[in-house]
Amino acid sequence: MKHLLVVALSLPLAACVVEVDDGPGDGSGSGSGSGSNAAGEVSGSITENATWTGTVTVKGPTTIESGVVITVAAGSTLAFNGSNSLTIKGTLDVQGTSTAKVNIQPSTGMYFGGITNSGTLKLNYAVQKGGGIYTQSGSSTFITDTQLSAVQGDFLVMSGGDLTMTYSQVGIPNDSTHCELHFSSAGNVSITHTNIVGADYGFMFYGGANGTYTNNNWFGNGIHIDATSGASGDFTGSWFENLRQGGATPNVTGLPTLTNAPAKLTDAGVRP
């Protein structure tokens, strides 16, 4: 039995509509709109804190409003219908674990509209594919033990904000993604113990995106790093496939000569 729960608010914001499938029943089922929902559908403005569990379908353009915290429980799935997207003005806290990852993916097909963050995004043990991440000024993004891959354009596009990424992987071998990381403007950036894999460009490293990029593996990319003149960052301890030790390489352009770790790092990537 399906019914719609509509939580009306006194503020001039759209109500939060969640469709909950209770299964067969006598018509008296139960559910809570935006406080906590098991499996359901969301769209429009999310205006109250909630914990999402099970499979939650993003059936239309959806915004987590400022001050609102949405927690996604371990083992859950965020499934996006068509090209729909999620905008974060508050907080999206994805709490996967090594044994119960959170999947973020299209409902059907290969792609969805992605996640735009102008608030706070936390991904822990998530697997996101088919839709990218786009950061805005003032945002904070934390990515840990997470796998990101398979978009049509660029995956992690920074137009502002801070980023901390550790023990993750951006891309897969022969990824459909054009560029795994594309930074045009950013605040404080740190990417460590991460694999950047399998795209035409691993990193488009452009204005205002200096940072710490230590102890990472770069492999399977047509060009590992394409940087504008004057771009700089700390890449020490990293391993670059096909980088000649102590010399230039066609896979790294626009940066001073990089040195290579002796071998591919075994402590980079998603931890078991």
Short mmCIF file of the C-alpha atoms (twelve columns), coordinates in Angstrom:
data_MODEL
# 
_entry.id   MODEL 
# 
loop_
_atom_site.group_PDB 
_atom_site.id 
_atom_site.type_symbol 
_atom_site.label_atom_id 
_atom_site.label_alt_id 
_atom_site.label_comp_id 
_atom_site.label_asym_id 
_atom_site.label_seq_id 
_atom_site.Cartn_x 
_atom_site.Cartn_y 
_atom_site.Cartn_z 
_atom_site.pdbx_PDB_model_num 
ATOM 1   C CA . MET A 1   0.000  0.000  0.000   1 
ATOM 2   C CA . LYS A 2   1.504  3.319  -0.981  1 
ATOM 3   C CA . HIS A 3   0.547  6.669  0.486   1 
ATOM 4   C CA . LEU A 4   1.953  10.164 0.370   1 
ATOM 5   C CA . LEU A 5   3.082  11.932 3.485   1 
ATOM 6   C CA . VAL A 6   3.123  15.716 3.211   1 
ATOM 7   C CA . VAL A 7   4.736  17.725 5.986   1 
ATOM 8   C CA . ALA A 8   3.486  21.311 5.767   1 
ATOM 9   C CA . LEU A 9   5.702  24.028 7.177   1 
ATOM 10  C CA . SER A 10  4.988  27.560 8.336   1 
ATOM 11  C CA . LEU A 11  8.029  28.815 6.455   1 
ATOM 12  C CA . PRO A 12  7.552  29.818 2.803   1 
ATOM 13  C CA . LEU A 13  9.230  26.658 1.572   1 
ATOM 14  C CA . ALA A 14  7.895  23.701 -0.369  1 
ATOM 15  C CA . ALA A 15  6.641  20.834 1.738   1 
ATOM 16  C CA . CYS A 16  8.745  17.686 1.961   1 
ATOM 17  C CA . VAL A 17  6.952  14.894 0.121   1 
ATOM 18  C CA . VAL A 18  8.001  11.319 0.792   1 
ATOM 19  C CA . GLU A 19  6.260  8.317  -0.742  1 
ATOM 20  C CA . VAL A 20  6.481  5.344  1.559   1 
ATOM 21  C CA . ASP A 21  5.604  1.802  0.482   1 
ATOM 22  C CA . ASP A 22  4.269  -0.028 3.517   1 
ATOM 23  C CA . GLY A 23  3.247  -3.123 1.603   1 
ATOM 24  C CA . PRO A 24  -0.156 -4.759 2.000   1 
ATOM 25  C CA . GLY A 25  -2.118 -3.556 4.981   1 
ATOM 26  C CA . ASP A 26  -5.434 -2.372 6.345   1 
ATOM 27  C CA . GLY A 27  -5.019 1.231  5.308   1 
ATOM 28  C CA . SER A 28  -3.778 2.423  8.679   1 
ATOM 29  C CA . GLY A 29  -0.029 2.167  7.920   1 
ATOM 30  C CA . SER A 30  2.573  4.524  9.386   1 
ATOM 31  C CA . GLY A 31  5.610  6.490  8.353   1 
ATOM 32  C CA . SER A 32  7.340  9.770  9.038   1 
ATOM 33  C CA . GLY A 33  7.829  12.390 6.370   1 
ATOM 34  C CA . SER A 34  11.204 14.034 6.858   1 
ATOM 35  C CA . GLY A 35  12.330 12.774 10.270  1 
ATOM 36  C CA . SER A 36  13.225 9.246  9.212   1 
ATOM 37  C CA . ASN A 37  12.119 7.189  6.243   1 
ATOM 38  C CA . ALA A 38  12.877 3.594  5.343   1 
ATOM 39  C CA . ALA A 39  12.422 3.235  1.596   1 
ATOM 40  C CA . GLY A 40  10.815 6.151  -0.212  1 
ATOM 41  C CA . GLU A 41  11.027 8.928  -2.773  1 
ATOM 42  C CA . VAL A 42  12.175 12.506 -2.306  1 
ATOM 43  C CA . SER A 43  12.057 15.667 -4.368  1 
ATOM 44  C CA . GLY A 44  11.842 19.421 -3.932  1 
ATOM 45  C CA . SER A 45  13.027 21.170 -0.768  1 
ATOM 46  C CA . ILE A 46  14.139 19.064 2.195   1 
ATOM 47  C CA . THR A 47  13.492 21.308 5.196   1 
ATOM 48  C CA . GLU A 48  13.813 19.013 8.226   1 
ATOM 49  C CA . ASN A 49  16.580 16.757 9.505   1 
ATOM 50  C CA . ALA A 50  16.180 13.136 8.424   1 
ATOM 51  C CA . THR A 51  17.878 9.768  8.347   1 
ATOM 52  C CA . TRP A 52  17.499 7.967  5.041   1 
ATOM 53  C CA . THR A 53  17.716 4.177  5.046   1 
ATOM 54  C CA . GLY A 54  17.076 1.446  2.512   1 
ATOM 55  C CA . THR A 55  16.579 2.639  -1.065  1 
ATOM 56  C CA . VAL A 56  15.694 6.315  -1.409  1 
ATOM 57  C CA . THR A 57  14.818 7.457  -4.919  1 
ATOM 58  C CA . VAL A 58  15.491 11.038 -5.963  1 
ATOM 59  C CA . LYS A 59  12.508 11.444 -8.276  1 
ATOM 60  C CA . GLY A 60  12.972 15.145 -9.051  1 
ATOM 61  C CA . PRO A 61  15.462 17.978 -8.492  1 
ATOM 62  C CA . THR A 62  16.079 17.961 -4.742  1 
ATOM 63  C CA . THR A 63  17.660 20.510 -2.377  1 
ATOM 64  C CA . ILE A 64  18.810 19.969 1.203   1 
ATOM 65  C CA . GLU A 65  18.173 23.435 2.578   1 
ATOM 66  C CA . SER A 66  20.549 25.442 4.785   1 
ATOM 67  C CA . GLY A 67  20.747 24.176 8.363   1 
ATOM 68  C CA . VAL A 68  19.252 20.782 7.484   1 
ATOM 69  C CA . VAL A 69  21.229 17.575 8.116   1 
ATOM 70  C CA . ILE A 70  20.416 14.475 6.077   1 
ATOM 71  C CA . THR A 71  22.138 11.304 7.281   1 
ATOM 72  C CA . VAL A 72  22.338 8.302  4.958   1 
ATOM 73  C CA . ALA A 73  22.632 5.057  6.891   1 
ATOM 74  C CA . ALA A 74  25.137 2.313  6.093   1 
ATOM 75  C CA . GLY A 75  24.021 -0.076 3.374   1 
ATOM 76  C CA . SER A 76  21.551 2.357  1.833   1 
ATOM 77  C CA . THR A 77  21.161 3.364  -1.817  1 
ATOM 78  C CA . LEU A 78  20.445 6.795  -3.273  1 
ATOM 79  C CA . ALA A 79  18.927 6.140  -6.697  1 
ATOM 80  C CA . PHE A 80  18.379 9.059  -9.090  1 
ATOM 81  C CA . ASN A 81  15.632 9.006  -11.697 1 
ATOM 82  C CA . GLY A 82  16.781 10.272 -15.092 1 
ATOM 83  C CA . SER A 83  18.897 13.431 -15.034 1 
ATOM 84  C CA . ASN A 84  17.706 14.561 -11.602 1 
ATOM 85  C CA . SER A 85  20.253 16.045 -9.234  1 
ATOM 86  C CA . LEU A 86  20.807 16.840 -5.564  1 
ATOM 87  C CA . THR A 87  21.830 20.284 -4.296  1 
ATOM 88  C CA . ILE A 88  23.347 20.562 -0.819  1 
ATOM 89  C CA . LYS A 89  22.966 23.835 1.051   1 
ATOM 90  C CA . GLY A 90  22.890 22.146 4.457   1 
ATOM 91  C CA . THR A 91  24.640 18.820 5.156   1 
ATOM 92  C CA . LEU A 92  24.592 15.396 3.510   1 
ATOM 93  C CA . ASP A 93  26.339 12.880 5.769   1 
ATOM 94  C CA . VAL A 94  26.820 9.498  4.089   1 
ATOM 95  C CA . GLN A 95  27.783 6.962  6.753   1 
ATOM 96  C CA . GLY A 96  28.747 3.806  4.913   1 
ATOM 97  C CA . THR A 97  31.049 1.199  6.393   1 
ATOM 98  C CA . SER A 98  33.550 -1.226 4.893   1 
ATOM 99  C CA . THR A 99  30.959 -4.015 5.023   1 
ATOM 100 C CA . ALA A 100 27.872 -1.895 4.238   1 
ATOM 101 C CA . LYS A 101 28.730 0.706  1.649   1 
ATOM 102 C CA . VAL A 102 26.295 3.372  0.477   1 
ATOM 103 C CA . ASN A 103 25.568 3.324  -3.271  1 
ATOM 104 C CA . ILE A 104 24.841 6.591  -5.117  1 
ATOM 105 C CA . GLN A 105 23.758 5.837  -8.658  1 
ATOM 106 C CA . PRO A 106 21.128 6.215  -11.392 1 
ATOM 107 C CA . SER A 107 17.889 4.277  -10.984 1 
ATOM 108 C CA . THR A 108 18.205 3.043  -14.554 1 
ATOM 109 C CA . GLY A 109 20.670 3.724  -17.307 1 
ATOM 110 C CA . MET A 110 24.198 5.000  -16.825 1 
ATOM 111 C CA . TYR A 111 24.012 8.639  -15.689 1 
ATOM 112 C CA . PHE A 112 22.242 11.115 -13.416 1 
ATOM 113 C CA . GLY A 113 22.554 14.858 -12.787 1 
ATOM 114 C CA . GLY A 114 25.120 14.724 -9.996  1 
ATOM 115 C CA . ILE A 115 25.532 16.455 -6.636  1 
ATOM 116 C CA . THR A 116 26.189 20.189 -6.241  1 
ATOM 117 C CA . ASN A 117 27.619 21.192 -2.873  1 
ATOM 118 C CA . SER A 118 27.515 24.673 -1.419  1 
ATOM 119 C CA . GLY A 119 27.182 23.341 2.144   1 
ATOM 120 C CA . THR A 120 28.794 20.242 3.658   1 
ATOM 121 C CA . LEU A 121 29.175 16.856 1.967   1 
ATOM 122 C CA . LYS A 122 30.598 13.854 3.820   1 
ATOM 123 C CA . LEU A 123 31.153 10.587 1.964   1 
ATOM 124 C CA . ASN A 124 32.389 7.645  3.984   1 
ATOM 125 C CA . TYR A 125 32.584 4.207  2.327   1 
ATOM 126 C CA . ALA A 126 30.391 5.302  -0.575  1 
ATOM 127 C CA . VAL A 127 30.324 4.097  -4.187  1 
ATOM 128 C CA . GLN A 128 29.173 6.893  -6.479  1 
ATOM 129 C CA . LYS A 129 28.878 6.350  -10.213 1 
ATOM 130 C CA . GLY A 130 27.094 8.010  -13.098 1 
ATOM 131 C CA . GLY A 131 26.904 11.521 -11.615 1 
ATOM 132 C CA . GLY A 132 29.646 13.942 -10.607 1 
ATOM 133 C CA . ILE A 133 30.314 16.237 -7.656  1 
ATOM 134 C CA . TYR A 134 30.403 20.016 -8.160  1 
ATOM 135 C CA . THR A 135 31.638 22.235 -5.325  1 
ATOM 136 C CA . GLN A 136 30.849 25.907 -4.820  1 
ATOM 137 C CA . SER A 137 32.399 28.723 -2.796  1 
ATOM 138 C CA . GLY A 138 32.047 28.261 0.958   1 
ATOM 139 C CA . SER A 139 31.492 24.509 0.771   1 
ATOM 140 C CA . SER A 140 33.285 21.726 2.632   1 
ATOM 141 C CA . THR A 141 33.687 18.266 1.117   1 
ATOM 142 C CA . PHE A 142 35.095 15.260 2.965   1 
ATOM 143 C CA . ILE A 143 35.637 12.008 1.029   1 
ATOM 144 C CA . THR A 144 37.016 8.931  2.778   1 
ATOM 145 C CA . ASP A 145 37.253 5.294  1.617   1 
ATOM 146 C CA . THR A 146 35.037 6.101  -1.357  1 
ATOM 147 C CA . GLN A 147 34.943 4.994  -5.013  1 
ATOM 148 C CA . LEU A 148 33.939 7.594  -7.646  1 
ATOM 149 C CA . SER A 149 33.611 6.814  -11.365 1 
ATOM 150 C CA . ALA A 150 31.800 6.754  -14.684 1 
ATOM 151 C CA . VAL A 151 30.431 10.129 -15.715 1 
ATOM 152 C CA . GLN A 152 30.127 11.659 -19.181 1 
ATOM 153 C CA . GLY A 153 32.238 14.759 -18.453 1 
ATOM 154 C CA . ASP A 154 34.398 15.582 -15.436 1 
ATOM 155 C CA . PHE A 155 33.783 13.935 -12.085 1 
ATOM 156 C CA . LEU A 156 34.964 16.160 -9.219  1 
ATOM 157 C CA . VAL A 157 34.712 19.768 -10.378 1 
ATOM 158 C CA . MET A 158 35.758 22.423 -7.870  1 
ATOM 159 C CA . SER A 159 34.634 26.017 -8.388  1 
ATOM 160 C CA . GLY A 160 35.356 26.890 -4.775  1 
ATOM 161 C CA . GLY A 161 35.313 25.490 -1.252  1 
ATOM 162 C CA . ASP A 162 37.539 23.141 0.728   1 
ATOM 163 C CA . LEU A 163 38.250 19.471 0.031   1 
ATOM 164 C CA . THR A 164 39.749 16.669 2.089   1 
ATOM 165 C CA . MET A 165 40.014 13.290 0.343   1 
ATOM 166 C CA . THR A 166 41.770 10.260 1.807   1 
ATOM 167 C CA . TYR A 167 41.998 6.522  1.023   1 
ATOM 168 C CA . SER A 168 39.711 6.762  -1.996  1 
ATOM 169 C CA . GLN A 169 39.727 6.091  -5.737  1 
ATOM 170 C CA . VAL A 170 38.594 8.438  -8.486  1 
ATOM 171 C CA . GLY A 171 38.043 6.486  -11.682 1 
ATOM 172 C CA . ILE A 172 38.248 2.909  -12.879 1 
ATOM 173 C CA . PRO A 173 40.321 1.405  -15.699 1 
ATOM 174 C CA . ASN A 174 39.058 2.720  -19.055 1 
ATOM 175 C CA . ASP A 175 36.638 5.051  -17.316 1 
ATOM 176 C CA . SER A 176 33.988 6.926  -19.321 1 
ATOM 177 C CA . THR A 177 34.984 10.084 -17.413 1 
ATOM 178 C CA . HIS A 178 36.877 12.745 -19.374 1 
ATOM 179 C CA . CYS A 179 38.685 14.218 -16.340 1 
ATOM 180 C CA . GLU A 180 38.660 12.760 -12.841 1 
ATOM 181 C CA . LEU A 181 39.577 16.033 -11.042 1 
ATOM 182 C CA . HIS A 182 38.941 19.495 -12.527 1 
ATOM 183 C CA . PHE A 183 39.819 22.377 -10.214 1 
ATOM 184 C CA . SER A 184 39.396 25.992 -11.343 1 
ATOM 185 C CA . SER A 185 39.096 27.544 -7.886  1 
ATOM 186 C CA . ALA A 186 39.393 26.127 -4.409  1 
ATOM 187 C CA . GLY A 187 40.266 26.926 -0.831  1 
ATOM 188 C CA . ASN A 188 42.141 24.362 1.233   1 
ATOM 189 C CA . VAL A 189 42.664 21.116 -0.693  1 
ATOM 190 C CA . SER A 190 44.236 17.875 0.508   1 
ATOM 191 C CA . ILE A 191 44.156 14.604 -1.440  1 
ATOM 192 C CA . THR A 192 46.221 11.774 0.019   1 
ATOM 193 C CA . HIS A 193 46.445 7.967  -0.244  1 
ATOM 194 C CA . THR A 194 44.116 7.995  -3.236  1 
ATOM 195 C CA . ASN A 195 44.181 6.387  -6.709  1 
ATOM 196 C CA . ILE A 196 43.452 8.618  -9.726  1 
ATOM 197 C CA . VAL A 197 42.723 6.214  -12.547 1 
ATOM 198 C CA . GLY A 198 41.660 5.619  -16.109 1 
ATOM 199 C CA . ALA A 199 40.550 8.922  -17.698 1 
ATOM 200 C CA . ASP A 200 41.756 11.082 -20.570 1 
ATOM 201 C CA . TYR A 201 42.921 13.517 -17.879 1 
ATOM 202 C CA . GLY A 202 43.593 12.577 -14.283 1 
ATOM 203 C CA . PHE A 203 43.749 16.189 -13.082 1 
ATOM 204 C CA . MET A 204 43.006 19.484 -14.812 1 
ATOM 205 C CA . PHE A 205 44.890 21.666 -12.341 1 
ATOM 206 C CA . TYR A 206 43.980 25.250 -13.090 1 
ATOM 207 C CA . GLY A 207 43.892 28.618 -11.313 1 
ATOM 208 C CA . GLY A 208 43.482 28.928 -7.567  1 
ATOM 209 C CA . ALA A 209 43.712 25.251 -6.749  1 
ATOM 210 C CA . ASN A 210 47.093 24.808 -5.084  1 
ATOM 211 C CA . GLY A 211 47.159 22.219 -2.341  1 
ATOM 212 C CA . THR A 212 48.550 18.985 -0.913  1 
ATOM 213 C CA . TYR A 213 48.469 15.943 -3.205  1 
ATOM 214 C CA . THR A 214 50.846 13.539 -1.488  1 
ATOM 215 C CA . ASN A 215 51.126 9.735  -1.460  1 
ATOM 216 C CA . ASN A 216 48.743 9.028  -4.343  1 
ATOM 217 C CA . ASN A 217 48.854 6.636  -7.308  1 
ATOM 218 C CA . TRP A 218 48.290 8.014  -10.828 1 
ATOM 219 C CA . PHE A 219 47.795 5.385  -13.539 1 
ATOM 220 C CA . GLY A 220 45.859 4.581  -16.683 1 
ATOM 221 C CA . ASN A 221 45.336 8.263  -17.536 1 
ATOM 222 C CA . GLY A 222 46.100 9.761  -20.938 1 
ATOM 223 C CA . ILE A 223 47.580 12.775 -19.127 1 
ATOM 224 C CA . HIS A 224 48.034 12.529 -15.386 1 
ATOM 225 C CA . ILE A 225 48.170 16.277 -14.640 1 
ATOM 226 C CA . ASP A 226 47.509 19.182 -16.976 1 
ATOM 227 C CA . ALA A 227 48.321 22.438 -15.174 1 
ATOM 228 C CA . THR A 228 48.334 26.116 -16.068 1 
ATOM 229 C CA . SER A 229 51.548 28.081 -15.739 1 
ATOM 230 C CA . GLY A 230 52.247 28.888 -12.110 1 
ATOM 231 C CA . ALA A 231 50.137 26.092 -10.648 1 
ATOM 232 C CA . SER A 232 51.897 24.372 -7.795  1 
ATOM 233 C CA . GLY A 233 51.273 21.738 -5.183  1 
ATOM 234 C CA . ASP A 234 53.014 19.178 -3.049  1 
ATOM 235 C CA . PHE A 235 53.019 15.857 -4.915  1 
ATOM 236 C CA . THR A 236 55.752 14.172 -2.886  1 
ATOM 237 C CA . GLY A 237 55.509 10.458 -2.175  1 
ATOM 238 C CA . SER A 238 53.257 9.830  -5.190  1 
ATOM 239 C CA . TRP A 239 53.670 7.227  -7.919  1 
ATOM 240 C CA . PHE A 240 53.056 8.112  -11.574 1 
ATOM 241 C CA . GLU A 241 52.750 5.364  -14.149 1 
ATOM 242 C CA . ASN A 242 55.272 5.933  -16.984 1 
ATOM 243 C CA . LEU A 243 56.970 8.822  -15.206 1 
ATOM 244 C CA . ARG A 244 60.691 8.653  -15.835 1 
ATOM 245 C CA . GLN A 245 62.471 8.902  -12.527 1 
ATOM 246 C CA . GLY A 246 63.626 12.490 -12.057 1 
ATOM 247 C CA . GLY A 247 62.642 13.549 -15.576 1 
ATOM 248 C CA . ALA A 248 59.878 15.148 -17.578 1 
ATOM 249 C CA . THR A 249 57.051 13.140 -19.085 1 
ATOM 250 C CA . PRO A 250 54.251 13.852 -21.563 1 
ATOM 251 C CA . ASN A 251 51.837 12.715 -18.841 1 
ATOM 252 C CA . VAL A 252 52.584 15.717 -16.613 1 
ATOM 253 C CA . THR A 253 52.450 19.171 -18.196 1 
ATOM 254 C CA . GLY A 254 52.683 22.694 -16.794 1 
ATOM 255 C CA . LEU A 255 54.370 21.691 -13.552 1 
ATOM 256 C CA . PRO A 256 57.993 21.595 -12.482 1 
ATOM 257 C CA . THR A 257 59.718 18.227 -12.759 1 
ATOM 258 C CA . LEU A 258 58.120 15.680 -10.445 1 
ATOM 259 C CA . THR A 259 59.883 12.867 -8.690  1 
ATOM 260 C CA . ASN A 260 58.393 9.410  -8.563  1 
ATOM 261 C CA . ALA A 261 57.908 7.016  -5.673  1 
ATOM 262 C CA . PRO A 262 60.010 3.853  -6.174  1 
ATOM 263 C CA . ALA A 263 56.924 1.697  -6.755  1 
ATOM 264 C CA . LYS A 264 53.155 1.835  -6.855  1 
ATOM 265 C CA . LEU A 265 51.836 2.544  -3.361  1 
ATOM 266 C CA . THR A 266 50.078 -0.292 -1.589  1 
ATOM 267 C CA . ASP A 267 48.442 1.927  1.036   1 
ATOM 268 C CA . ALA A 268 46.461 4.079  -1.403  1 
ATOM 269 C CA . GLY A 269 42.830 3.480  -2.307  1 
ATOM 270 C CA . VAL A 270 39.753 2.292  -0.433  1 
ATOM 271 C CA . ARG A 271 40.630 0.320  2.680   1 
ATOM 272 C CA . PRO A 272 38.978 -3.048 3.307   1 
# 
